[in-house]
PDB file of C-alpha atoms in Angstrom:
ATOM      1  CA  ALA A 392      96.223  95.098 107.591  1.00 87.00           C
ATOM      2  CA  PHE A 393      98.920  96.097 110.176  1.00 93.00           C
ATOM      3  CA  TYR A 394     101.492  95.730 107.286  1.00 94.00           C
ATOM      4  CA  ARG A 395      99.742  96.786 104.561  1.00 95.00           C
ATOM      5  CA  ASP A 396      97.508  99.690 106.047  1.00 94.00           C
ATOM      6  CA  LEU A 397     100.031 101.138 108.553  1.00 94.00           C
ATOM      7  CA  LEU A 398     103.432 100.176 107.353  1.00 95.00           C
ATOM      8  CA  GLY A 399     102.526 100.741 103.582  1.00 95.00           C
ATOM      9  CA  LEU A 400     103.424  97.301 102.152  1.00 96.00           C
ATOM     10  CA  GLU A 401     102.009  95.728  99.252  1.00 97.00           C
ATOM     11  CA  VAL A 402     100.558  92.306  99.668  1.00 97.00           C
ATOM     12  CA  ARG A 403     102.262  89.702  97.041  1.00 97.00           C
ATOM     13  CA  ALA A 404     100.841  86.574  97.783  1.00 96.00           C
ATOM     14  CA  ASP A 405      98.390  85.277 100.506  1.00 94.00           C
ATOM     15  CA  VAL A 406      98.368  81.600 100.625  1.00 93.00           C
ATOM     16  CA  LYS A 407      96.213  79.029 102.520  1.00 90.00           C
ATOM     17  CA  TYR A 408      97.349  75.386 102.478  1.00 84.00           C
ATOM     18  CA  GLU A 409      96.466  72.546 104.597  1.00 80.00           C
ATOM     19  CA  GLY A 410      94.967  74.702 107.646  1.00 78.00           C
ATOM     20  CA  MET A 411      97.773  76.811 107.429  1.00 81.00           C
ATOM     21  CA  ARG A 412      98.184  80.210 105.728  1.00 85.00           C
ATOM     22  CA  TRP A 413     101.123  82.826 105.120  1.00 88.00           C
ATOM     23  CA  THR A 414     101.140  86.463 103.444  1.00 92.00           C
ATOM     24  CA  THR A 415     103.946  87.827 101.659  1.00 95.00           C
ATOM     25  CA  VAL A 416     104.577  91.709 101.660  1.00 96.00           C
ATOM     26  CA  GLY A 417     107.012  94.044 100.545  1.00 96.00           C
ATOM     27  CA  PRO A 418     108.001  97.408 100.159  1.00 95.00           C
ATOM     28  CA  LYS A 419     106.304  98.968  96.788  1.00 95.00           C
ATOM     29  CA  ALA A 420     109.850 100.593  95.647  1.00 94.00           C
ATOM     30  CA  GLN A 421     111.852  97.222  96.176  1.00 95.00           C
ATOM     31  CA  PRO A 422     110.083  94.400  94.187  1.00 95.00           C
ATOM     32  CA  ASP A 423     112.884  91.927  95.072  1.00 96.00           C
ATOM     33  CA  VAL A 424     112.240  92.377  98.925  1.00 95.00           C
ATOM     34  CA  ASN A 425     110.025  90.090 100.275  1.00 96.00           C
ATOM     35  CA  ILE A 426     108.916  89.237 103.740  1.00 93.00           C
ATOM     36  CA  VAL A 427     107.105  86.196 104.394  1.00 91.00           C
ATOM     37  CA  LEU A 428     104.214  86.459 107.202  1.00 88.00           C
ATOM     38  CA  GLU A 429     102.772  83.631 109.217  1.00 82.00           C
ATOM     39  CA  PRO A 430     101.117  83.223 112.435  1.00 76.00           C
ATOM     40  CA  PRO A 431     103.800  82.227 115.058  1.00 70.00           C
ATOM     41  CA  LEU A 432     101.824  79.705 116.343  1.00 71.00           C
ATOM     42  CA  ALA A 433     100.465  78.050 113.470  1.00 72.00           C
ATOM     43  CA  ASP A 434     103.241  75.369 112.796  1.00 75.00           C
ATOM     44  CA  PRO A 435     100.800  72.213 112.784  1.00 76.00           C
ATOM     45  CA  ASN A 436     103.614  69.932 114.091  1.00 80.00           C
ATOM     46  CA  ALA A 437     103.911  71.874 117.270  1.00 82.00           C
ATOM     47  CA  SER A 438     102.593  70.101 120.365  1.00 87.00           C
ATOM     48  CA  PRO A 439     100.762  72.146 123.217  1.00 86.00           C
ATOM     49  CA  ALA A 440     103.544  72.338 125.195  1.00 90.00           C
ATOM     50  CA  ASP A 441     105.491  73.916 122.350  1.00 87.00           C
ATOM     51  CA  ARG A 442     102.762  76.463 121.644  1.00 83.00           C
ATOM     52  CA  HIS A 443     102.822  77.283 125.328  1.00 86.00           C
ATOM     53  CA  VAL A 444     106.350  78.081 125.176  1.00 88.00           C
ATOM     54  CA  MET A 445     106.264  80.104 122.127  1.00 84.00           C
ATOM     55  CA  LYS A 446     103.491  82.091 123.596  1.00 81.00           C
ATOM     56  CA  GLU A 447     105.318  83.057 126.764  1.00 86.00           C
ATOM     57  CA  MET A 448     108.525  83.808 124.598  1.00 83.00           C
ATOM     58  CA  LEU A 449     106.684  86.091 122.048  1.00 78.00           C
ATOM     59  CA  ALA A 450     104.821  87.692 125.285  1.00 77.00           C
ATOM     60  CA  LYS A 451     108.238  88.250 126.736  1.00 76.00           C
ATOM     61  CA  GLY A 452     109.539  89.624 123.322  1.00 72.00           C
ATOM     62  CA  PHE A 453     112.476  87.238 123.268  1.00 74.00           C
ATOM     63  CA  LEU A 454     111.343  86.149 119.587  1.00 73.00           C
ATOM     64  CA  ARG A 455     112.746  88.398 116.937  1.00 70.00           C
ATOM     65  CA  GLY A 456     110.543  90.063 114.360  1.00 82.00           C
ATOM     66  CA  VAL A 457     111.692  92.477 111.434  1.00 90.00           C
ATOM     67  CA  ASN A 458     114.106  95.484 111.252  1.00 93.00           C
ATOM     68  CA  PHE A 459     113.234  98.610 109.006  1.00 95.00           C
ATOM     69  CA  SER A 460     115.645 101.263 108.223  1.00 95.00           C
ATOM     70  CA  THR A 461     113.734 104.500 108.117  1.00 96.00           C
ATOM     71  CA  LEU A 462     114.813 108.214 107.514  1.00 96.00           C
ATOM     72  CA  ASP A 463     113.105 109.871 110.095  1.00 97.00           C
ATOM     73  CA  CYS A 464     112.737 107.319 113.281  1.00 98.00           C
ATOM     74  CA  ASP A 465     110.570 110.009 114.970  1.00 98.00           C
ATOM     75  CA  ALA A 466     108.166 110.589 112.141  1.00 98.00           C
ATOM     76  CA  THR A 467     107.916 106.800 111.782  1.00 97.00           C
ATOM     77  CA  PHE A 468     107.043 106.038 115.508  1.00 98.00           C
ATOM     78  CA  GLU A 469     104.450 108.790 115.553  1.00 98.00           C
ATOM     79  CA  HIS A 470     102.530 107.395 112.506  1.00 97.00           C
ATOM     80  CA  ILE A 471     102.514 104.001 113.571  1.00 96.00           C
ATOM     81  CA  ARG A 472     101.505 105.133 117.296  1.00 97.00           C
ATOM     82  CA  ALA A 473      98.725 107.360 115.730  1.00 96.00           C
ATOM     83  CA  GLY A 474      97.699 104.147 113.705  1.00 94.00           C
ATOM     84  CA  GLY A 475      97.400 101.912 117.002  1.00 93.00           C
ATOM     85  CA  GLY A 476     100.705 100.530 117.059  1.00 92.00           C
ATOM     86  CA  GLU A 477     101.477  98.771 119.966  1.00 93.00           C
ATOM     87  CA  VAL A 478     104.658 100.286 121.687  1.00 96.00           C
ATOM     88  CA  LEU A 479     107.667  98.908 122.888  1.00 93.00           C
ATOM     89  CA  GLN A 480     110.188 101.218 122.927  1.00 96.00           C
ATOM     90  CA  GLU A 481     109.918 104.425 121.997  1.00 98.00           C
ATOM     91  CA  PRO A 482     112.867 106.361 119.797  1.00 98.00           C
ATOM     92  CA  MET A 483     116.111 106.494 121.414  1.00 98.00           C
ATOM     93  CA  ASP A 484     119.505 107.049 120.375  1.00 97.00           C
ATOM     94  CA  GLN A 485     121.547 103.910 120.768  1.00 96.00           C
ATOM     95  CA  ALA A 486     125.465 103.377 121.634  1.00 95.00           C
ATOM     96  CA  TYR A 487     125.985 101.520 117.966  1.00 94.00           C
ATOM     97  CA  GLY A 488     125.039 104.569 116.296  1.00 95.00           C
ATOM     98  CA  VAL A 489     121.204 104.317 115.285  1.00 97.00           C
ATOM     99  CA  ARG A 490     117.938 106.042 116.927  1.00 98.00           C
ATOM    100  CA  ASP A 491     115.321 103.577 117.028  1.00 98.00           C
ATOM    101  CA  CYS A 492     111.954 102.364 118.382  1.00 98.00           C
ATOM    102  CA  ALA A 493     109.783  99.137 118.414  1.00 96.00           C
ATOM    103  CA  PHE A 494     106.124  98.054 118.142  1.00 95.00           C
ATOM    104  CA  ARG A 495     104.555  94.730 118.758  1.00 90.00           C
ATOM    105  CA  ASP A 496     102.350  93.316 115.418  1.00 89.00           C
ATOM    106  CA  PRO A 497      98.796  91.845 115.986  1.00 87.00           C
ATOM    107  CA  SER A 498     100.672  88.529 116.210  1.00 82.00           C
ATOM    108  CA  GLY A 499     102.889  89.497 118.731  1.00 82.00           C
ATOM    109  CA  ASN A 500     106.267  90.170 116.757  1.00 84.00           C
ATOM    110  CA  MET A 501     108.842  92.580 117.519  1.00 89.00           C
ATOM    111  CA  ILE A 502     109.008  95.099 114.580  1.00 94.00           C
ATOM    112  CA  ARG A 503     112.092  97.638 114.982  1.00 95.00           C
ATOM    113  CA  PHE A 504     112.540 100.623 112.855  1.00 97.00           C
ATOM    114  CA  SER A 505     116.269 102.126 112.704  1.00 98.00           C
ATOM    115  CA  GLN A 506     117.597 105.364 111.462  1.00 98.00           C
ATOM    116  CA  PRO A 507     121.408 105.979 111.347  1.00 94.00           C
ATOM    117  CA  LYS A 508     122.871 108.776 113.306  1.00 88.00           C
ATOM    118  CA  ALA A 509     123.878 111.727 111.261  1.00 77.00           C
TER     119      ALA A 509
END
């Protein structure tokens, strides 16, 4: 729902297989761009210790998610915040030439939006 309803991506596949599940989404205007989403702790081969470490890394923001480009970082930020997105970073100008903001998706992944500076 987060990626579909809040970010406006279309669902292209929703696969359930042997106790696992992954969903493919992408921008409607770019049918050749796909993002595969899977629960970060769903690997059936992960040990309980591995799952514990992954959960801690997610909570601290060490596992990177996905970066999107946007034409208006501030408007994107307000839209996602108003829709209930968990804010990690409000819009700010970066020394490397972009204005960006960041959120956490419902699974704990970081989602960053960048706008090139004019």
